[in-house]
Coordinates of C-alpha atoms and ligand atoms in Angstrom, one line a residue:
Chain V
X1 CA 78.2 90.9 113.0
X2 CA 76.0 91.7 116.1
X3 CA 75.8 88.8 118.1
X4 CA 79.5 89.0 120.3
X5 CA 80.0 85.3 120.7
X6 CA 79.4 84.2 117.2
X7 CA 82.0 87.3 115.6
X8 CA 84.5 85.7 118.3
X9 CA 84.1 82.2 116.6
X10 CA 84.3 83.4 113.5
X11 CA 87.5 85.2 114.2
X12 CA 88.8 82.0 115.8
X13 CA 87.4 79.4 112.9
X14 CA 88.6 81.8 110.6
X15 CA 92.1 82.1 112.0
X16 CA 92.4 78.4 112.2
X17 CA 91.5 78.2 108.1
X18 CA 94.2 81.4 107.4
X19 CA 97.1 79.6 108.9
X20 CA 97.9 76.4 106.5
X21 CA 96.5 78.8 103.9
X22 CA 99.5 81.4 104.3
X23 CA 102.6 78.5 104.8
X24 CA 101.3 77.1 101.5
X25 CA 101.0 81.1 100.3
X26 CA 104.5 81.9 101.8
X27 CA 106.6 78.3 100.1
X28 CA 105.0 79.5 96.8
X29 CA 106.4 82.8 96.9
X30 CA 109.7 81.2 97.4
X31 CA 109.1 78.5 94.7
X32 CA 107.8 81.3 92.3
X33 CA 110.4 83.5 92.9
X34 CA 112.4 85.1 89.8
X35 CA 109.7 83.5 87.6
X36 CA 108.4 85.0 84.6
X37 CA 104.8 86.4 83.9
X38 CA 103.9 83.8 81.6
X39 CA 104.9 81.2 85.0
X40 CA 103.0 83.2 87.1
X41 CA 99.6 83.7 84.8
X42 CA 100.3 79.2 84.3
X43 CA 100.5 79.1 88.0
X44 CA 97.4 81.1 88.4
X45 CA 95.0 78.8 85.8
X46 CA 95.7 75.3 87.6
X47 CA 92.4 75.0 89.5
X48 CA 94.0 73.9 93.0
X49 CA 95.9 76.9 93.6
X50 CA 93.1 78.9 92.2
X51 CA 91.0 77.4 94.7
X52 CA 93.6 77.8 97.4
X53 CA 94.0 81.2 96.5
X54 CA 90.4 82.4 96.4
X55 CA 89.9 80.5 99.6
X56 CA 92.8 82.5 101.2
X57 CA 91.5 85.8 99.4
X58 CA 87.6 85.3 101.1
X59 CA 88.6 83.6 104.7
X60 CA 91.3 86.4 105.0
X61 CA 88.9 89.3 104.2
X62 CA 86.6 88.1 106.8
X63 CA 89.2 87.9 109.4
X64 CA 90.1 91.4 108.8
X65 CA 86.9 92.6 108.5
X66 CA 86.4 91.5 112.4
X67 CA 89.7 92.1 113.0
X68 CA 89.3 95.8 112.0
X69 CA 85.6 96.1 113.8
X70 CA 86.8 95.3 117.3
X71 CA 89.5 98.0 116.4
X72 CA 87.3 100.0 115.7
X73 CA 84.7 100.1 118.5
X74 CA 88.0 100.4 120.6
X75 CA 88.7 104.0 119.4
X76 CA 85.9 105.5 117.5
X77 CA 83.5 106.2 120.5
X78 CA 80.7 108.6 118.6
X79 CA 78.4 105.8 117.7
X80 CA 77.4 107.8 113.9
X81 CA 81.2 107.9 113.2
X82 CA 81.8 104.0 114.6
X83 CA 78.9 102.5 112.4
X84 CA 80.0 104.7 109.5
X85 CA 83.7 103.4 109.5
X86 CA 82.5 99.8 109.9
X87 CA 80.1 100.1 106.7
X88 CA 83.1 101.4 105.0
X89 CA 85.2 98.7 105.8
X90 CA 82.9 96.1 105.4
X91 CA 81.9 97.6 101.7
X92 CA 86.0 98.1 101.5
X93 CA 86.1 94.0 102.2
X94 CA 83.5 93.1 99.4
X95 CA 84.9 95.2 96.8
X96 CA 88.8 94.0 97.4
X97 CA 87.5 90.5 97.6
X98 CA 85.1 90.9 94.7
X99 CA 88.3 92.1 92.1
X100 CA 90.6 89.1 93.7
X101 CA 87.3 86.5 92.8
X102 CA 87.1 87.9 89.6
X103 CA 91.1 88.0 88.6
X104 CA 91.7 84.6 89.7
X105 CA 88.5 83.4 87.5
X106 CA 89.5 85.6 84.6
X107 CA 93.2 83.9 84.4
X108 CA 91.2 80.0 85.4
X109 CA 89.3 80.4 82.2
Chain G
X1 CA 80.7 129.5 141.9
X2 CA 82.6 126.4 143.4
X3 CA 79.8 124.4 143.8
X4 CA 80.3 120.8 144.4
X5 CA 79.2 119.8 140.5
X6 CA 81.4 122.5 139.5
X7 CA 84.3 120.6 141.2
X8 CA 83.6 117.1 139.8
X9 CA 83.2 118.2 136.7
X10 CA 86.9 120.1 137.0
X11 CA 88.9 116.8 138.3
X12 CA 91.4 115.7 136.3
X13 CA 92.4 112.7 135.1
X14 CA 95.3 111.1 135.9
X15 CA 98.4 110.3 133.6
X16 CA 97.7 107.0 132.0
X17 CA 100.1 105.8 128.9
X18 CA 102.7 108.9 130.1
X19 CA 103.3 107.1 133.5
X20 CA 102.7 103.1 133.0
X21 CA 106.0 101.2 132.4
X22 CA 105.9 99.6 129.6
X23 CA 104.7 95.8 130.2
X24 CA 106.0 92.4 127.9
X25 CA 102.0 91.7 128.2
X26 CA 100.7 95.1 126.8
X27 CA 103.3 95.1 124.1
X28 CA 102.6 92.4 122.6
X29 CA 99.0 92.9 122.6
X30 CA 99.7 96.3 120.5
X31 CA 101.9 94.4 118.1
X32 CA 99.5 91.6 117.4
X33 CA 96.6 94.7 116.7
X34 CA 99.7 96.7 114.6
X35 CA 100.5 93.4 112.9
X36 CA 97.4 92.5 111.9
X37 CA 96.6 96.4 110.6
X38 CA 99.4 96.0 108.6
X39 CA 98.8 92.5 107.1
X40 CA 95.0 94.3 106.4
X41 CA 97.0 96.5 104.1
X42 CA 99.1 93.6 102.8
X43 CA 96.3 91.9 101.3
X44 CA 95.1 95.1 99.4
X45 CA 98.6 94.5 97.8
X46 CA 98.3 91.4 97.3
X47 CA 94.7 91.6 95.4
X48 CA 96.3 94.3 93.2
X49 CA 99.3 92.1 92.3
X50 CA 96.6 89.4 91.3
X51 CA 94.4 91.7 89.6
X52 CA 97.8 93.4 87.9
X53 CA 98.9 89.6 86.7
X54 CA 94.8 89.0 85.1
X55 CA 95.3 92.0 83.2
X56 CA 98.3 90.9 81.5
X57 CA 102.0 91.3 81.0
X58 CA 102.4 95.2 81.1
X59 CA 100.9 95.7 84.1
X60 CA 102.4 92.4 85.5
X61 CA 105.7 94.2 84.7
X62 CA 104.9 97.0 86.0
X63 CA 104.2 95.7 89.2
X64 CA 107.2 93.8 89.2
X65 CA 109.4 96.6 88.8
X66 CA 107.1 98.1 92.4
X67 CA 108.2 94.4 94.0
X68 CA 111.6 94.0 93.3
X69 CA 112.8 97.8 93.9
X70 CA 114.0 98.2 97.7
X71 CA 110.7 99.7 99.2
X72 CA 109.1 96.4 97.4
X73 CA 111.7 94.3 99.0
X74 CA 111.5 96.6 102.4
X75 CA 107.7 95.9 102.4
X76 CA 107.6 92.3 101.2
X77 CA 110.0 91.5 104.4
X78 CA 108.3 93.3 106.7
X79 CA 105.0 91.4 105.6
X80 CA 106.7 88.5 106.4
X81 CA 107.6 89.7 109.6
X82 CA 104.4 90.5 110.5
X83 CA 102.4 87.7 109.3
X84 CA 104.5 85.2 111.3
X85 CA 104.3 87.1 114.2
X86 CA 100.7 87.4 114.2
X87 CA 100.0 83.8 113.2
X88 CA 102.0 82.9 115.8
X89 CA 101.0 84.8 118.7
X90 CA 97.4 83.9 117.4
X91 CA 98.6 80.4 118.7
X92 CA 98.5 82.5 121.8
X93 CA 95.2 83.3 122.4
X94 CA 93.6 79.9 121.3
X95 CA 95.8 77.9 124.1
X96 CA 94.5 80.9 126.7
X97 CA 91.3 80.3 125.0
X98 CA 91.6 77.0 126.4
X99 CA 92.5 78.0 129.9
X100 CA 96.6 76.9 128.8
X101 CA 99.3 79.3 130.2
X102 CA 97.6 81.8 131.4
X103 CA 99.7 82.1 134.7
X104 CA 102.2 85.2 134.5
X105 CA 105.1 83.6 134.1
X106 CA 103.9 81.6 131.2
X107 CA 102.6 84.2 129.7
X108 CA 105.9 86.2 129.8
X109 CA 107.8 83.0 128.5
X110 CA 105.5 82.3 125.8
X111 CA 105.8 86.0 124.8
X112 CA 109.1 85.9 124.4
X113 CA 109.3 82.9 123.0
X114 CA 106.9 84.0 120.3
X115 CA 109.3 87.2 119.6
X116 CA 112.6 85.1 118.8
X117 CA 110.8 82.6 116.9
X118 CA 110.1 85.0 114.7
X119 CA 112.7 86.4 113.9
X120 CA 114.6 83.0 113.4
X121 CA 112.1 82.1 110.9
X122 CA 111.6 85.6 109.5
X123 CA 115.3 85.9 108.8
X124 CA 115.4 82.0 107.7
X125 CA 112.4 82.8 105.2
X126 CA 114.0 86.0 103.8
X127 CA 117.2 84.6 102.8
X128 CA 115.2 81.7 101.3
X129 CA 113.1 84.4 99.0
X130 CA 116.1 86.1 98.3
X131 CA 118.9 84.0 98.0
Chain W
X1 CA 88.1 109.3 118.9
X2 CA 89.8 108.1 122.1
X3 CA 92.3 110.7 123.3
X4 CA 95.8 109.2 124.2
X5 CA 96.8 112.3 125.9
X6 CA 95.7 113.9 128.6
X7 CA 93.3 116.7 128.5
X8 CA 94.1 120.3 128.9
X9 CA 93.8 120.8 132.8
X10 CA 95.5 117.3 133.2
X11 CA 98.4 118.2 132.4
X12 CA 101.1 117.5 134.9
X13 CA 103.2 120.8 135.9
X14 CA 106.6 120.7 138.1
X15 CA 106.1 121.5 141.1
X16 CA 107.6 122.1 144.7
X17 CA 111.2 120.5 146.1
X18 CA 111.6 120.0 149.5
X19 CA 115.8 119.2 149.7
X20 CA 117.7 117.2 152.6
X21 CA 121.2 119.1 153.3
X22 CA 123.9 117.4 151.5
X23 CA 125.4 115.7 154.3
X24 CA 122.2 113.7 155.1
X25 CA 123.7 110.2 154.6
X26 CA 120.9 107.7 153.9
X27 CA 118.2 109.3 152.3
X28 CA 115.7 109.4 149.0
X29 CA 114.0 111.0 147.0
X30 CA 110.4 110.6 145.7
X31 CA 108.4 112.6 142.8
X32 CA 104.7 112.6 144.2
X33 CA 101.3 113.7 142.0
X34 CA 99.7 116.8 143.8
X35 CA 96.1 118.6 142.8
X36 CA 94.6 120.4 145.1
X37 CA 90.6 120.8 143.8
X38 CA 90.8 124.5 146.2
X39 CA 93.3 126.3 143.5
X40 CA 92.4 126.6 139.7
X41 CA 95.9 125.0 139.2
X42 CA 96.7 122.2 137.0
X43 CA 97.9 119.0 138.8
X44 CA 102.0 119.5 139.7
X45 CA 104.9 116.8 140.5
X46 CA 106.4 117.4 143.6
X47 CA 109.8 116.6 144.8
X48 CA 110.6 115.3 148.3
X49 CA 113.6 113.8 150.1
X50 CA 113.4 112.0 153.1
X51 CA 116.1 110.9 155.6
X52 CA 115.6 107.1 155.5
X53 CA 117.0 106.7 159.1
X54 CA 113.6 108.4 160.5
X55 CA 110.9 106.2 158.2
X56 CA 109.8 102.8 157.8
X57 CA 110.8 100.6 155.0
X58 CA 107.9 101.0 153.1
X59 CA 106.4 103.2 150.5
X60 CA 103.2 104.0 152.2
X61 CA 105.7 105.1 155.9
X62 CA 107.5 107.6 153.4
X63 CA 103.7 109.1 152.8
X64 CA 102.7 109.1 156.5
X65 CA 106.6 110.1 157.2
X66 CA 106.2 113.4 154.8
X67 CA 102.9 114.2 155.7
X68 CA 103.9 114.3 159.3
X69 CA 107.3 115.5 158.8
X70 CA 107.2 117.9 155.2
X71 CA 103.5 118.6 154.0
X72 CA 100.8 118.0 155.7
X73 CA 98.6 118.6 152.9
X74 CA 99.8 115.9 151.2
X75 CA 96.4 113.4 150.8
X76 CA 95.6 109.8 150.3
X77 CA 93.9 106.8 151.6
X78 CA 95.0 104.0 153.9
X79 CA 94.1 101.8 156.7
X80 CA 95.2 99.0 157.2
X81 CA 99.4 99.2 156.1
X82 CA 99.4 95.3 155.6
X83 CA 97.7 95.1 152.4
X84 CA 93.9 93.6 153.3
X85 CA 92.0 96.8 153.0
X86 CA 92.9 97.8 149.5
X87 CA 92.7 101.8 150.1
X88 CA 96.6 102.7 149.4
X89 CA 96.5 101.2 145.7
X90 CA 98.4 103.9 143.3
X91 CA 100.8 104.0 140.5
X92 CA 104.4 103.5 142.0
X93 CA 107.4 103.4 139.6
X94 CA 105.1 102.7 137.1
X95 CA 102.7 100.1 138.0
X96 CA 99.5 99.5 140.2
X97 CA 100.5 98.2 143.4
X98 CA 99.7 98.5 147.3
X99 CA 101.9 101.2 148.6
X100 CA 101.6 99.4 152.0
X101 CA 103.2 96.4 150.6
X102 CA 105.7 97.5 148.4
X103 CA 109.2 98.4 149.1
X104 CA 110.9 101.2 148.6
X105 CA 114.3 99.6 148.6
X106 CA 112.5 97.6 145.7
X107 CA 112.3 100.6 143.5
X108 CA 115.8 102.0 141.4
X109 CA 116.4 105.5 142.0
X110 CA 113.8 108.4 142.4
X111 CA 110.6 106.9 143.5
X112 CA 107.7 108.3 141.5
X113 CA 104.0 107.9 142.9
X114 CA 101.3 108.8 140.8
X115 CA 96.9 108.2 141.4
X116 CA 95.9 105.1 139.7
X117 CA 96.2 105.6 135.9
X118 CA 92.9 107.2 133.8
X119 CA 90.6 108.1 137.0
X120 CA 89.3 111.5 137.9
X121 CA 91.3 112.6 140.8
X122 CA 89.4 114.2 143.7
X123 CA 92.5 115.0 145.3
X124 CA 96.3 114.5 145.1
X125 CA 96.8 110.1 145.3
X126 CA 93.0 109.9 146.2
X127 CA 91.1 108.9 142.4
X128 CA 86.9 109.1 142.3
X129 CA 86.5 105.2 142.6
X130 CA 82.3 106.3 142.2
X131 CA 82.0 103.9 138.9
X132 CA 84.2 101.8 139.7
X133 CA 82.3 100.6 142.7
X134 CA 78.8 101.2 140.5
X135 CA 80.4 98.2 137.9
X136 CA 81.1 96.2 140.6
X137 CA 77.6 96.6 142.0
X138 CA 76.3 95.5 138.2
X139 CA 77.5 91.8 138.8
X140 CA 75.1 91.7 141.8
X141 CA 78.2 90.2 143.7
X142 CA 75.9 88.3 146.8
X143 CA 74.7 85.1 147.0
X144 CA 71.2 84.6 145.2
X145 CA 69.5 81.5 145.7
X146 CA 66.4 80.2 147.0
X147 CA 67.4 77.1 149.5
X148 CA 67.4 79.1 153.2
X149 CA 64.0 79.8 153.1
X150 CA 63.4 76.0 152.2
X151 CA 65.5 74.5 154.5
X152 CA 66.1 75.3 158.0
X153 CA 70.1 74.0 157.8
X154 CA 73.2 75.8 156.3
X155 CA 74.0 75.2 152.7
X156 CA 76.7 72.9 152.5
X157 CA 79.8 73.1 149.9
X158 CA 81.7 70.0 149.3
X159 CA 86.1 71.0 149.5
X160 CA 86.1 70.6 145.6
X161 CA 83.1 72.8 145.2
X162 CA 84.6 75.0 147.9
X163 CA 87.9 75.1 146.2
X164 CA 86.5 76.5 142.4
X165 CA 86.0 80.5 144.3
X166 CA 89.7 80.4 145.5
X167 CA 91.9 82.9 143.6
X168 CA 88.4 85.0 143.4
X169 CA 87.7 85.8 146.5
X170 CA 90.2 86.5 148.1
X171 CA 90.3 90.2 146.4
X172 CA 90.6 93.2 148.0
X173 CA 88.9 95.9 145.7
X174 CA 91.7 97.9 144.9
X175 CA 91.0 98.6 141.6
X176 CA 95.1 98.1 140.8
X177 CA 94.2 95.6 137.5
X178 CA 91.0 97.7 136.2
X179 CA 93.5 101.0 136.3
X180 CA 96.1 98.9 134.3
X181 CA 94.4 97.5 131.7
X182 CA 94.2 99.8 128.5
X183 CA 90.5 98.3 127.8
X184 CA 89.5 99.9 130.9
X185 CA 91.6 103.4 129.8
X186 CA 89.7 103.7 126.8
X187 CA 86.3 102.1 127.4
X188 CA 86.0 102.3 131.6
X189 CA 82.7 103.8 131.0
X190 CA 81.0 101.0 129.6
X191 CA 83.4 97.9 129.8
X192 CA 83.0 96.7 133.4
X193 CA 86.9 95.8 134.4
X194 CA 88.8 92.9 135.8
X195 CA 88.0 94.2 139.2
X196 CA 84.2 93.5 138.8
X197 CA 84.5 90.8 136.7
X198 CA 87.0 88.6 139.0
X199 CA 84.0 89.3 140.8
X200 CA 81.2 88.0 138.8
X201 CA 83.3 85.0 138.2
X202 CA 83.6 84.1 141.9
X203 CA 79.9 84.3 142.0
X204 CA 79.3 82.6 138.5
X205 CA 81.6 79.6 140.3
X206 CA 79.9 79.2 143.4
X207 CA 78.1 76.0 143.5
X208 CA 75.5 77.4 145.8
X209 CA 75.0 80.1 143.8
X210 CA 71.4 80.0 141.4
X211 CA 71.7 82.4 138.8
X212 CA 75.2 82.0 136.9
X213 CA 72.9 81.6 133.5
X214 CA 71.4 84.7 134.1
X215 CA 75.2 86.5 135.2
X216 CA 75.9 85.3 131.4
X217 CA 73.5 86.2 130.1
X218 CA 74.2 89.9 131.3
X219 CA 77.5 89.6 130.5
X220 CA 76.9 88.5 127.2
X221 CA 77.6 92.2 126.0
X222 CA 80.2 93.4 123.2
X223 CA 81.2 96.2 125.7
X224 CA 80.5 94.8 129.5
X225 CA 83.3 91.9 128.9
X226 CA 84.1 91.4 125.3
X227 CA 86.5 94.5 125.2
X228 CA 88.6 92.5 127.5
X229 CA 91.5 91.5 124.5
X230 CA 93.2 89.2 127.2
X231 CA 96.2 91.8 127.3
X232 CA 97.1 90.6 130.6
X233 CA 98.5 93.8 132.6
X234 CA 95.6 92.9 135.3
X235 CA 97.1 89.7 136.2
X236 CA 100.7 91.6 136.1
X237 CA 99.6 94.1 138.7
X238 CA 97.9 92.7 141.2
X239 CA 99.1 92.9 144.4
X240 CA 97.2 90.0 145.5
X241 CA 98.6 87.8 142.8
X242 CA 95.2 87.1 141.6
X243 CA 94.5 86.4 138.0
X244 CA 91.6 88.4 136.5
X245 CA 92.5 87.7 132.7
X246 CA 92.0 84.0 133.6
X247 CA 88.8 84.4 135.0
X248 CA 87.5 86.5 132.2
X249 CA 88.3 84.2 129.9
X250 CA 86.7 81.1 131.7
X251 CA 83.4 83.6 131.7
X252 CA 83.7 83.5 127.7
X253 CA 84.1 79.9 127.7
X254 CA 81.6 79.5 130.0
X255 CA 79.1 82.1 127.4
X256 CA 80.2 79.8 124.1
X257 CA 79.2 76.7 126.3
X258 CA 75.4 78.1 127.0
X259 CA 75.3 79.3 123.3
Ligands
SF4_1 S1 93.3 90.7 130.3 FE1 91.5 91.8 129.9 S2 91.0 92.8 131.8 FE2 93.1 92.2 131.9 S3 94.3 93.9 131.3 FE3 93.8 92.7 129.5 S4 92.0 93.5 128.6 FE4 92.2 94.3 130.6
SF4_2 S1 91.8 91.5 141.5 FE1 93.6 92.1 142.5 S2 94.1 94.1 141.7 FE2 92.0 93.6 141.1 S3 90.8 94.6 142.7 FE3 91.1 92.5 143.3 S4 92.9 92.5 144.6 FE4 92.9 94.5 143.5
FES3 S1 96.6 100.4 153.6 FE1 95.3 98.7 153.4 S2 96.0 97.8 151.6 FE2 97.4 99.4 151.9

């Protein structure tokens, strides 16, 4: 993200959505807790905590993508090196996200 | 030849981190970044563990055996640990945001207050997940 | 990469004591920061005691006192010893502050005295301020506006208008809160600092002021004022109790607002 004041909103907004997003994440890990895989894999297909989750997985990935980028530009002072760690991170982001869509949707169906 | 560019160029610089006492305000500002580092390695857990649990029940297990062995349980509470502590001392930054305790003595109260809150509700949590 | 420790010639070496006799009743010591640019030396901790019947209370007398008394090498700036000038700011037992205006009964045990942190030091306490000053001269910190040549009266300022520049310009220029702040460690070359930006705010806030959407709009920069992460050890240092962090962050609020 280039623009400053827009990456800072979206850090913001985005925080905002992560935070009822991880009590609900952290109650089911205490309510799931002991349970077997065929629980889990049942817990996974109903379509509102599938929803939850992949909201959870894509806000949270953006967070940390412009979490890690301010981080970065912090530290990494040779511009080639800064850009290239970015790049990798962001493609890092899309990938992780891309296998969490794609699980969720493989157990919803 | 000591020649006045020659000199600049040899100053030193003085001792920064080796010589600043350690402040309640920077600490917490390396914690949050360390925190939320962490929690950026927490969720690449976290999408294996759902990718593990797509793929079926021998890999689920697998996993399971990772998550319930005492460096799964180690990690899993110190996750905790650092997901409350960063959520809350996001809170934070969106009241300074808003121009709300920004004086120093807020901001040292609120820090602290941030740090025993969560380890109330880390420990609170933990026994709930593992009692 | 940013380097956390210091560089080869920056290393800090022991070096001199200058000892009371034993039977010196009231007296203290204090580790001071000496480089002297002349020798090919690295920079050296001395060690000093002083009889505290002979010096003032404060930290900056103990300089004058050894300079006179011990070492008259011994280098760094003051004026005014009553903390308006901002020329004596150094590290003292650990933090920024005015050594005119701090106590040395104030500090536990051996009183150490460093430069201000992360600057290139010209000489013993004495830091090459050079961009420091240059930053501050980037927020154009003077009053631009066209009125006076309009009218032939004075610009007036109601109290309320009058009262949004206190706690901005009542600073002194010491630099205490830029040397404090991590940010400033790791980026001082292109992030501009509390110190200029307290600045820019008490010229963004002045209601006779024309240009605070053009001050924005130059600080509207990922590196000028967004590597400020509102850590707060600015506001913690300064010995004029003014709070930097806050007006930074009113800048950014002011920058979403124009968005
Ligand atoms: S609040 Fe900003 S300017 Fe002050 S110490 Fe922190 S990063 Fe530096
Ligand atoms: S804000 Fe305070 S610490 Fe910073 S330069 Fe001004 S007087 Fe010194
Ligand atoms: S000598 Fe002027 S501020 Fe200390």
């Amino acid at each position: 993200m280039k623009n400053v004041v827009t990456h800072r909103k979206f850090q913001r907004y985005s925080a905002l959505a992560i935070s009822p997003l991880s009590i609900w994440i952290v109650y089911s890990i205490i309510c799931m807790k002991g349970s077997s895989f065929q629980e889990t894999y049942n817990w996974f297909s109903n379509p509102f905590n599938a929803f939850f989750m992949a909201a959870f997985f894509i806000i949270s990935f953006l967070h940390l993508k412009l979490g890690l980028q301010i981080i970065i530009e912090d530290y990494v002072h040779n511009l080639k090196h800064r850009s290239l760690t970015i790049l990798s991170i962001n493609i890092a982001c899309y990938i992780f996200a891309g296998i969490a869509i794609f699980s969720i949707l493989t157990m919803l169906f | 030849m000591d020649t006045i560019e020659n000199k600049t160029n040899k100053r030193p610089l003085s001792p920064h981190l080796q010589i600043y006492k350690p402040q309640i305000t920077s600490i917490l500002s390396i914690f949050h970044r360390f925190t939320g580092v962490f929690l950026a390695f927490g969720l690449l857990l976290s999408v294996i563990f759902v990718f593990f649990t797509a793929m079926g029940e021998e890999t689920y297990k697998w996993w399971n055996c990772i998550v319930n062995s005492l460096v799964g349980k180690g990690l899993l509470f110190l996750w905790l640990l650092a997901i409350i502590f960063h959520a809350l001392n996001g809170v934070r930054y969106f009241l300074w945001d808003n121009d709300i305790g920004m004086s120093i003595p807020s901001v040292k109260w609120s820090g602290l207050f941030v740090c025993v809150l969560t380890l109330v509700l880390t420990c609170v949590l933990g026994i709930l997940i593992w009692m | 990469m940013v380097a956390f420790n210091l560089p080869k010639n920056s290393k800090v070496l022991k070096g001199n004591r200058f000892k009371l006799s034993r039977d010196v009743p009231n007296k203290r010591a204090l580790e001071i920061y000496r480089y002297d640019p002349d020798s090919s030396n690295n920079p050296r901790v001395d060690y000093f005691e002083i009889n505290m019947h002979e010096c003032g209370p404060m930290v900056l007398d103990a300089l004058i006192y050894i300079k006179s008394q011990i070492d008259s090498s011994l280098t760094f700036r003051r004026s005014c010893r009553e903390g308006v000038c901002g020329s004596c700011s150094m590290n003292i037992d650990g933090t920024n502050t005015l050594a005119c205006i701090k106590h040395i009964k104030d500090v536990k045990g051996v009183v150490k005295i460093y430069p201000l942190p992360h600057m290139k030091i010209i000489k013993d306490l004495v830091p090459d301020l050079s961009d420091a000053y240059k930053q501050y001269a980037s927020v154009k910190p003077w009053l631009q506006s066209t009125m006076p040549s309009k009218s032939e009266k004075e610009q007036l300022q109601s109290p309320e208008e009058r009262k949004e520049i206190d706690g901005a310009y009542e600073c002194i220029l010491c630099f205490c809160c830029s040397a404090s702040c991590p940010s400033y460690w790791w980026n001082g070359d292109k992030y501009l600092g509390p110190a200029a930006l307290l600045q820019a705010y008490r010229w963004i806030s002045d209601s006779r002021d024309e240009s605070s959407k053009s001050r924005l709009e130059f600080l509207k920069d990922s590196f000028k004022l967004y590597r400020c992460h509102t850590i707060m050890n600015c506001t913690n240092a300064c010995p004029k109790g003014l709070n930097p962090a806050q007006a930074i962050s009113r800048i950014k609020s002011s920058i979403a607002n124009i968005e």
